CSV table of C-alpha atoms in Angstrom, one decimal:
chain,number,residue,atom,x,y,z
A,12,MET,CA,-17.9,-19.9,-23.0
A,13,SER,CA,-18.7,-22.4,-20.4
A,14,GLN,CA,-22.4,-23.0,-19.2
A,15,ALA,CA,-22.6,-23.1,-15.4
A,16,GLY,CA,-24.2,-25.4,-13.2
A,17,THR,CA,-24.1,-24.5,-9.5
A,18,THR,CA,-23.5,-25.8,-6.1
A,19,ALA,CA,-24.4,-24.5,-2.8
A,20,SER,CA,-22.3,-21.5,-1.4
A,21,SER,CA,-21.9,-20.5,2.1
A,22,SER,CA,-21.8,-16.7,1.1
A,23,GLY,CA,-25.5,-16.7,0.6
A,24,GLY,CA,-25.8,-17.5,-3.1
A,25,ASP,CA,-25.2,-20.4,-5.5
A,26,LEU,CA,-21.6,-21.0,-6.4
A,27,PRO,CA,-21.4,-21.9,-10.1
A,28,ALA,CA,-20.1,-25.4,-11.0
A,29,ARG,CA,-18.0,-24.2,-14.0
A,30,ALA,CA,-16.4,-21.0,-15.3
A,31,ASP,CA,-13.9,-19.9,-17.9
A,32,VAL,CA,-11.8,-18.1,-15.2
A,33,VAL,CA,-11.8,-18.2,-11.6
A,34,VAL,CA,-10.6,-15.1,-9.8
A,35,VAL,CA,-9.1,-15.8,-6.2
A,36,GLY,CA,-9.1,-12.6,-4.2
A,37,ALA,CA,-11.3,-9.6,-4.4
A,38,GLY,CA,-8.7,-7.0,-3.6
A,39,ILE,CA,-8.1,-4.4,-6.1
A,40,THR,CA,-6.2,-6.4,-8.6
A,41,GLY,CA,-8.3,-9.2,-8.6
A,42,ALA,CA,-11.2,-6.9,-8.9
A,43,SER,CA,-9.7,-5.3,-11.9
A,44,VAL,CA,-8.9,-8.5,-13.4
A,45,ALA,CA,-12.6,-9.6,-13.1
A,46,HIS,CA,-13.9,-6.4,-14.4
A,47,HIS,CA,-12.0,-6.7,-17.6
A,48,LEU,CA,-12.5,-10.3,-18.2
A,49,ALA,CA,-16.1,-10.0,-17.6
A,50,ARG,CA,-16.3,-6.8,-20.0
A,51,ARG,CA,-14.8,-9.1,-22.7
A,52,GLY,CA,-17.6,-11.7,-22.2
A,53,VAL,CA,-15.7,-14.2,-20.2
A,54,SER,CA,-17.6,-16.3,-17.6
A,55,VAL,CA,-15.8,-15.2,-14.3
A,56,VAL,CA,-16.5,-16.2,-10.6
A,57,VAL,CA,-14.4,-14.0,-8.0
A,58,ILE,CA,-13.9,-16.0,-4.7
A,59,GLU,CA,-13.0,-14.0,-1.7
A,60,GLN,CA,-12.5,-15.5,1.7
A,61,SER,CA,-13.2,-12.4,3.7
A,62,PRO,CA,-17.1,-11.1,4.3
A,63,ARG,CA,-16.0,-8.0,2.2
A,64,SER,CA,-13.9,-7.1,-0.8
A,65,GLY,CA,-10.6,-5.2,-0.2
A,66,ALA,CA,-10.4,-6.4,3.4
A,67,GLY,CA,-6.6,-7.3,3.0
A,68,ALA,CA,-3.7,-5.3,2.1
A,69,THR,CA,-6.1,-3.4,-0.4
A,70,GLY,CA,-8.1,-1.8,2.4
A,71,ARG,CA,-5.1,-0.6,4.3
A,72,SER,CA,-3.2,0.9,1.5
A,73,GLY,CA,-2.7,4.6,1.3
A,74,GLY,CA,-3.8,4.6,-2.3
A,75,MET,CA,-1.2,7.0,-3.8
A,76,VAL,CA,-1.2,7.2,-7.6
A,77,ARG,CA,1.3,8.8,-9.8
A,78,ALA,CA,2.7,8.2,-13.3
A,79,PHE,CA,6.3,8.1,-12.3
A,80,ASP,CA,8.2,5.1,-10.7
A,81,PRO,CA,12.0,4.4,-10.7
A,82,ASP,CA,11.0,0.7,-11.7
A,83,THR,CA,10.4,1.3,-15.6
A,84,ALA,CA,8.2,-1.8,-15.8
A,85,ILE,CA,5.9,-0.6,-12.9
A,86,ALA,CA,6.0,3.0,-14.6
A,87,GLU,CA,4.7,1.5,-18.0
A,88,LEU,CA,1.6,0.2,-16.0
A,89,ALA,CA,1.3,3.4,-13.8
A,90,LEU,CA,1.0,5.8,-16.6
A,91,PRO,CA,-2.1,4.3,-18.1
A,92,SER,CA,-3.5,3.5,-14.7
A,93,LEU,CA,-3.4,7.3,-13.7
A,94,ALA,CA,-5.3,8.1,-17.0
A,95,ALA,CA,-8.1,5.4,-16.1
A,96,TYR,CA,-8.2,7.0,-12.7
A,97,ARG,CA,-8.9,10.4,-14.0
A,98,ASP,CA,-11.5,9.3,-16.6
A,99,ALA,CA,-15.0,9.5,-15.1
A,100,GLY,CA,-16.3,7.6,-17.9
A,101,ARG,CA,-14.8,4.2,-16.9
A,102,TRP,CA,-16.4,4.1,-13.6
A,103,ALA,CA,-19.9,2.8,-12.5
A,104,SER,CA,-20.3,5.8,-10.1
A,105,GLY,CA,-20.0,8.2,-13.0
A,106,GLN,CA,-17.2,10.1,-11.2
A,107,ALA,CA,-13.4,9.6,-11.4
A,108,PRO,CA,-12.0,8.2,-8.2
A,109,LEU,CA,-8.7,10.3,-8.4
A,110,HIS,CA,-8.4,13.1,-5.6
A,111,ALA,CA,-5.9,15.2,-7.6
A,112,VAL,CA,-3.9,16.8,-4.9
A,113,GLY,CA,-0.8,16.4,-6.8
A,114,ALA,CA,2.3,14.2,-6.2
A,115,VAL,CA,5.8,15.0,-5.2
A,116,THR,CA,8.6,12.5,-5.8
A,117,ALA,CA,11.9,13.6,-4.3
A,118,ALA,CA,15.3,12.0,-4.9
A,119,ASP,CA,19.0,13.0,-5.0
A,120,ARG,CA,20.0,15.9,-7.2
A,121,ALA,CA,21.7,13.4,-9.6
A,122,GLN,CA,18.2,12.3,-10.7
A,123,GLU,CA,17.3,15.7,-12.2
A,124,SER,CA,18.0,14.5,-15.7
A,125,ALA,CA,16.1,11.4,-15.4
A,126,PHE,CA,13.1,13.3,-13.7
A,127,ARG,CA,13.1,15.8,-16.6
A,128,GLU,CA,12.9,12.9,-19.0
A,129,ALA,CA,10.3,11.4,-17.1
A,130,ALA,CA,8.3,14.7,-16.9
A,131,GLY,CA,8.5,15.0,-20.7
A,132,GLN,CA,7.0,11.5,-21.2
A,133,ILE,CA,4.2,11.8,-18.8
A,134,ASN,CA,3.0,15.2,-20.3
A,135,GLY,CA,3.5,13.7,-24.0
A,136,ALA,CA,1.2,10.9,-23.1
A,137,LEU,CA,-1.3,12.5,-20.6
A,138,ARG,CA,-1.2,16.3,-21.4
A,139,THR,CA,-0.4,17.1,-18.0
A,140,SER,CA,1.9,19.7,-16.3
A,141,ALA,CA,4.4,17.4,-14.7
A,142,HIS,CA,7.7,19.4,-13.8
A,143,VAL,CA,11.0,19.2,-12.0
A,144,VAL,CA,11.8,21.6,-9.1
A,145,ALA,CA,15.4,21.6,-8.5
A,146,GLU,CA,16.3,24.9,-6.9
A,147,ARG,CA,13.6,25.5,-4.4
A,148,GLU,CA,13.0,24.6,-0.8
A,149,GLU,CA,9.5,23.5,-1.2
A,150,ALA,CA,7.2,22.0,-3.7
A,151,ALA,CA,3.4,21.6,-3.3
A,152,GLY,CA,3.5,22.0,0.4
A,153,VAL,CA,6.3,19.6,1.0
A,154,ARG,CA,9.9,20.7,1.9
A,155,LEU,CA,12.5,18.9,-0.2
A,156,ALA,CA,15.5,18.6,2.2
A,157,GLY,CA,18.0,19.3,-0.4
A,158,GLY,CA,16.7,17.0,-3.1
A,159,VAL,CA,15.3,17.6,-6.4
A,160,ALA,CA,11.5,16.6,-7.0
A,161,LEU,CA,9.4,15.6,-9.9
A,162,VAL,CA,5.9,17.1,-9.4
A,163,GLU,CA,2.7,15.8,-11.0
A,164,PRO,CA,-0.1,18.2,-10.3
A,165,GLU,CA,-2.7,16.0,-11.7
A,166,ALA,CA,-1.8,13.0,-9.9
A,167,GLY,CA,-3.0,12.2,-6.1
A,168,TRP,CA,-4.5,9.4,-4.5
A,169,VAL,CA,-7.6,7.0,-4.7
A,170,ALA,CA,-9.7,5.2,-2.0
A,171,PRO,CA,-8.6,1.5,-2.8
A,172,ALA,CA,-11.8,0.0,-1.4
A,173,GLU,CA,-14.1,2.4,-3.2
A,174,VAL,CA,-12.3,1.4,-6.7
A,175,THR,CA,-12.4,-2.1,-5.8
A,176,ALA,CA,-16.3,-1.9,-5.2
A,177,ASP,CA,-16.8,-0.1,-8.3
A,178,TRP,CA,-14.9,-2.6,-10.7
A,179,LEU,CA,-16.9,-5.4,-8.9
A,180,VAL,CA,-20.2,-3.7,-9.6
A,181,GLN,CA,-19.3,-3.4,-13.2
A,182,ALA,CA,-18.0,-6.9,-13.2
A,183,ARG,CA,-21.4,-8.2,-11.8
A,184,ALA,CA,-23.2,-6.1,-14.3
A,185,ASP,CA,-21.4,-7.9,-17.0
A,186,GLY,CA,-22.1,-11.3,-15.8
A,187,ALA,CA,-19.7,-12.1,-13.2
A,188,VAL,CA,-20.4,-13.9,-10.2
A,189,VAL,CA,-18.6,-12.6,-6.8
A,190,ARG,CA,-18.8,-14.7,-3.5
A,191,HIS,CA,-17.6,-13.4,-0.2
A,192,GLY,CA,-16.9,-15.6,2.5
A,193,VAL,CA,-15.8,-18.6,0.6
A,194,ARG,CA,-12.4,-20.2,1.4
A,195,VAL,CA,-10.4,-22.0,-1.3
A,196,LEU,CA,-8.9,-25.4,0.1
A,197,GLU,CA,-7.0,-26.5,-2.9
A,198,VAL,CA,-6.6,-26.2,-6.7
A,199,GLU,CA,-5.9,-29.4,-8.5
A,200,GLU,CA,-5.7,-30.7,-12.1
A,201,ARG,CA,-8.6,-32.6,-13.5
A,202,GLY,CA,-8.4,-33.6,-16.9
A,203,GLY,CA,-5.9,-31.0,-18.0
A,204,ARG,CA,-8.0,-28.1,-16.4
A,205,PRO,CA,-7.9,-26.7,-13.0
A,206,ALA,CA,-10.6,-27.6,-10.2
A,207,VAL,CA,-10.8,-25.2,-7.4
A,208,LEU,CA,-12.0,-27.0,-4.3
A,209,THR,CA,-13.8,-24.6,-1.9
A,210,ASP,CA,-15.6,-24.9,1.5
A,211,ALA,CA,-18.8,-24.3,-0.6
A,212,GLY,CA,-18.1,-26.7,-3.5
A,213,VAL,CA,-15.9,-27.2,-6.5
A,214,ILE,CA,-15.8,-25.1,-9.5
A,215,SER,CA,-14.1,-26.6,-12.8
A,216,ALA,CA,-12.4,-23.8,-14.5
A,217,GLY,CA,-10.6,-23.2,-17.8
A,218,ALA,CA,-8.2,-21.1,-15.9
A,219,VAL,CA,-7.6,-19.6,-12.3
A,220,VAL,CA,-5.9,-16.2,-11.7
A,221,ALA,CA,-4.6,-15.8,-7.9
A,222,ALA,CA,-4.6,-12.3,-6.8
A,223,VAL,CA,-4.2,-12.9,-3.1
A,224,GLY,CA,-1.6,-10.3,-2.3
A,225,PRO,CA,0.4,-11.2,0.9
A,226,TRP,CA,-1.2,-14.6,1.2
A,227,ALA,CA,0.7,-15.7,-1.6
A,228,ALA,CA,3.6,-16.1,0.7
A,229,ASP,CA,1.6,-19.0,2.3
A,230,PRO,CA,-0.9,-20.2,-0.4
A,231,VAL,CA,-3.1,-23.4,-0.4
A,232,ARG,CA,-2.0,-26.3,-2.5
A,233,GLY,CA,-2.1,-25.3,-6.0
A,234,LEU,CA,-1.7,-21.6,-5.9
A,235,ARG,CA,2.2,-21.5,-5.1
A,236,PRO,CA,3.9,-19.1,-7.5
A,237,ALA,CA,7.1,-20.1,-9.1
A,238,SER,CA,9.2,-17.5,-7.5
A,239,PRO,CA,9.0,-17.1,-3.8
A,240,VAL,CA,6.6,-14.5,-2.4
A,241,ARG,CA,7.3,-12.9,1.1
A,242,SER,CA,5.1,-10.8,3.4
A,243,ARG,CA,6.5,-7.5,4.6
A,244,SER,CA,5.1,-5.4,7.1
A,245,ILE,CA,3.7,-2.0,6.5
A,246,GLN,CA,2.7,0.7,9.1
A,247,VAL,CA,1.3,4.0,8.8
A,248,SER,CA,-0.2,6.6,11.0
A,249,ILE,CA,-2.8,9.4,10.8
A,250,VAL,CA,-2.1,12.8,12.2
A,251,GLU,CA,-4.1,15.9,12.6
A,252,ARG,CA,-2.9,18.7,10.2
A,253,ARG,CA,-4.1,22.1,12.0
A,254,PRO,CA,-3.5,25.6,10.6
A,255,PRO,CA,-1.1,27.1,9.7
A,256,ALA,CA,0.0,23.7,8.4
A,257,PRO,CA,-0.4,24.1,4.7
A,258,PRO,CA,-2.0,21.5,2.3
A,259,HIS,CA,0.3,19.1,0.5
A,260,ALA,CA,0.5,16.9,-2.3
A,261,THR,CA,1.1,13.0,-2.0
A,262,PHE,CA,4.8,12.5,-1.3
A,263,VAL,CA,7.3,9.8,-1.8
A,264,ASP,CA,11.2,10.2,-1.0
A,265,LEU,CA,13.2,7.9,-3.1
A,266,ARG,CA,16.2,8.6,-0.9
A,267,THR,CA,14.7,7.2,2.4
A,268,GLY,CA,11.4,5.5,1.4
A,269,LEU,CA,9.4,8.1,3.4
A,270,TYR,CA,5.8,9.0,2.4
A,271,ALA,CA,2.9,11.0,3.2
A,272,LYS,CA,-0.7,11.7,1.7
A,273,PRO,CA,-3.5,14.1,2.7
A,274,VAL,CA,-6.6,12.6,4.0
A,275,GLY,CA,-9.3,15.1,3.6
A,276,THR,CA,-8.7,18.6,4.5
A,277,ASP,CA,-7.3,18.3,8.2
A,278,ARG,CA,-5.5,14.9,8.4
A,279,THR,CA,-2.4,13.4,6.8
A,280,LEU,CA,-1.3,9.7,6.5
A,281,ILE,CA,2.4,9.2,7.1
A,282,GLY,CA,4.7,6.2,6.8
A,283,MET,CA,8.2,4.8,6.1
A,284,PRO,CA,9.5,1.4,5.4
A,285,HIS,CA,9.0,-1.0,8.2
A,286,LEU,CA,11.4,-3.8,7.3
A,287,VAL,CA,9.8,-6.8,9.2
A,288,TRP,CA,9.5,-9.8,7.0
A,289,ASP,CA,7.1,-12.6,7.2
A,290,ALA,CA,5.0,-10.8,9.9
A,291,PRO,CA,1.3,-11.8,10.3
A,292,PHE,CA,-1.2,-9.6,8.7
A,293,ASP,CA,-2.9,-8.7,12.1
A,294,ALA,CA,0.4,-8.0,14.0
A,295,GLN,CA,0.0,-5.3,16.6
A,296,PRO,CA,1.3,-1.7,15.8
A,297,ASP,CA,4.9,-0.8,16.6
A,298,PRO,CA,4.8,2.4,18.7
A,299,ALA,CA,8.8,2.9,18.3
A,300,HIS,CA,8.3,2.7,14.4
A,301,ALA,CA,5.3,5.3,14.5
A,302,GLN,CA,7.5,7.6,16.5
A,303,ALA,CA,10.6,7.3,14.1
A,304,THR,CA,8.3,8.0,11.3
A,305,VAL,CA,7.2,11.3,12.6
A,306,SER,CA,10.7,12.3,13.6
A,307,ALA,CA,11.9,11.3,10.1
A,308,LEU,CA,9.1,13.3,8.3
A,309,THR,CA,9.7,16.3,10.2
A,310,ALA,CA,12.3,17.5,7.7
A,311,HIS,CA,9.4,17.5,5.0
A,312,PHE,CA,6.5,18.6,7.1
A,313,PRO,CA,7.8,20.8,10.2
A,314,TRP,CA,4.3,21.1,11.4
A,315,LEU,CA,4.4,17.4,12.5
A,316,THR,CA,6.3,18.4,15.7
A,317,THR,CA,3.0,19.4,17.2
A,318,ALA,CA,0.5,17.5,15.3
A,319,ALA,CA,-1.6,15.3,17.2
A,320,HIS,CA,-1.4,11.5,16.6
A,321,LEU,CA,-4.8,9.9,15.9
A,322,SER,CA,-4.1,6.3,15.0
A,323,THR,CA,-1.6,3.7,13.7
A,324,VAL,CA,-2.5,0.7,11.4
A,325,ARG,CA,-0.4,-2.2,10.5
A,326,ALA,CA,-0.6,-4.9,7.8
A,327,THR,CA,1.4,-6.6,5.3
A,328,ASP,CA,2.0,-6.7,1.7
A,329,ALA,CA,3.4,-8.9,-0.9
A,330,TYR,CA,6.9,-8.8,-2.1
A,331,GLY,CA,8.7,-10.9,-4.8
A,332,PRO,CA,10.5,-10.6,-8.2
A,333,PRO,CA,8.4,-9.8,-11.2
A,334,GLY,CA,6.7,-12.8,-12.8
A,335,GLY,CA,7.7,-14.4,-16.0
A,336,GLY,CA,7.0,-17.1,-18.3
A,337,GLY,CA,3.2,-16.7,-18.3
A,338,PRO,CA,0.9,-15.3,-21.0
A,339,ALA,CA,1.2,-11.7,-19.5
A,340,ALA,CA,4.9,-11.6,-18.8
A,341,GLY,CA,6.0,-9.9,-15.7
A,342,LEU,CA,2.4,-9.9,-14.5
A,343,LEU,CA,1.7,-13.6,-14.1
A,344,GLU,CA,3.7,-16.6,-12.8
A,345,GLY,CA,2.7,-20.2,-13.3
A,346,THR,CA,2.0,-22.5,-10.1
A,347,GLY,CA,2.6,-25.8,-11.5
A,348,VAL,CA,-0.8,-26.7,-12.0
A,349,PRO,CA,-1.9,-26.0,-15.8
A,350,HIS,CA,-3.6,-22.9,-16.4
A,351,VAL,CA,-3.4,-21.8,-13.0
A,352,TRP,CA,-1.5,-18.4,-12.6
A,353,SER,CA,-0.5,-16.1,-9.8
A,354,VAL,CA,-0.4,-12.3,-10.0
A,355,ARG,CA,3.1,-11.0,-9.2
A,356,GLY,CA,3.7,-9.5,-5.7
A,357,TRP,CA,3.5,-5.6,-6.4
A,358,ASN,CA,6.0,-4.5,-3.7
A,359,GLY,CA,3.5,-2.1,-2.6
A,360,GLY,CA,2.6,-0.7,-5.9
A,361,GLY,CA,-0.7,-2.6,-6.5
A,362,VAL,CA,-3.0,0.3,-6.3
A,363,LYS,CA,-1.1,2.5,-8.9
A,364,THR,CA,-0.7,-0.5,-11.4
A,365,ALA,CA,-4.3,-2.1,-10.8
A,366,PRO,CA,-6.2,-0.6,-13.8
A,367,GLU,CA,-3.7,-1.4,-16.5
A,368,ALA,CA,-2.3,-4.6,-14.9
A,369,GLY,CA,-6.0,-6.0,-14.8
A,370,ARG,CA,-6.6,-5.0,-18.5
A,371,ARG,CA,-3.4,-6.5,-19.7
A,372,ILE,CA,-4.1,-9.9,-17.5
A,373,ALA,CA,-7.3,-10.0,-19.0
A,374,GLU,CA,-6.4,-9.3,-22.6
A,375,ALA,CA,-3.5,-12.0,-22.5
A,376,CYS,CA,-6.1,-14.4,-21.0
A,377,VAL,CA,-8.4,-13.9,-23.9
A,378,ALA,CA,-5.7,-13.7,-26.6
A,379,ASP,CA,-3.9,-16.7,-25.7
A,380,ALA,CA,-7.1,-18.8,-25.2
A,381,PHE,CA,-5.8,-20.1,-21.7
A,382,CYS,CA,-9.3,-19.3,-20.3
A,383,GLU,CA,-11.2,-21.5,-22.8
A,384,ALA,CA,-14.1,-23.3,-21.0
A,385,ALA,CA,-13.3,-26.5,-19.1
């Protein structure tokens, strides 16, 4: 492992001159990668351009987690990730971050057989009570509007910013250096290994892992992934849930893309796809879309007709094809600079996959020795 010199950092601490791995981006996936690398004894520097962690798409994510996903590659990551979120022993706080309010995934009735197979796999792996609801009007406080539902009572949601912070606490305890307010200007090859040029100095790295979310759509030189990444708008609203509105599980409708999650005891986050591509991260909320979201979700939550609207938040997420050709196939892509990898765009699924994706990326890094000291 590399021995680090230092250079001045604009974030209030020295920026090591060398590292085995530089992780660019301190969102939930970058934090997971850094945690798992540091736990394996790799020297890690995490660089985040914002003054705090999880300031981008992570901080504005709904944080819904469940084992099921119609994309089998995502499901393969989501199942062990849910197990991690349930396990208090994996967290510096000593408490599992999962709010186990349950999860309801609705679809056309033609999906009943696939749902039953998935429930069996989830229960076999996690010893949970996932089951299919096919002949009822409602499941876990959600009206099904004629569909069939896979219900995961032990799933729910996490607070992404809290998860990110916990992983970074653990990474620091294991020797990682985390610097905020440092901007990467370029990544270039020097002697067959990457050099990360920042506004606080240069870091010679064994490897670089870029986990920058929607910013991968317009990266600095040296961080562009092989496949195109696009940013897509996401917009959610928070509404007040008053009695007699019942408590409910998190909800995703595969037929329409509608989704919802409880926020505490008296509020609900609601959303639906906002198909605006290449929008800036700080775009203003779309009032027409917010109103349409309420109208569409009323079929599942009738009490929305009288619910008070509290706020609407808009951001962007990264969308792209699965990665390939890297040391963790499907998770990483090359960038054209040797030993520089970009984490795939998660198409809105970064939170539910982060524990296992971070573990696999770190494991591949160590096993394939692409993070050897510079």
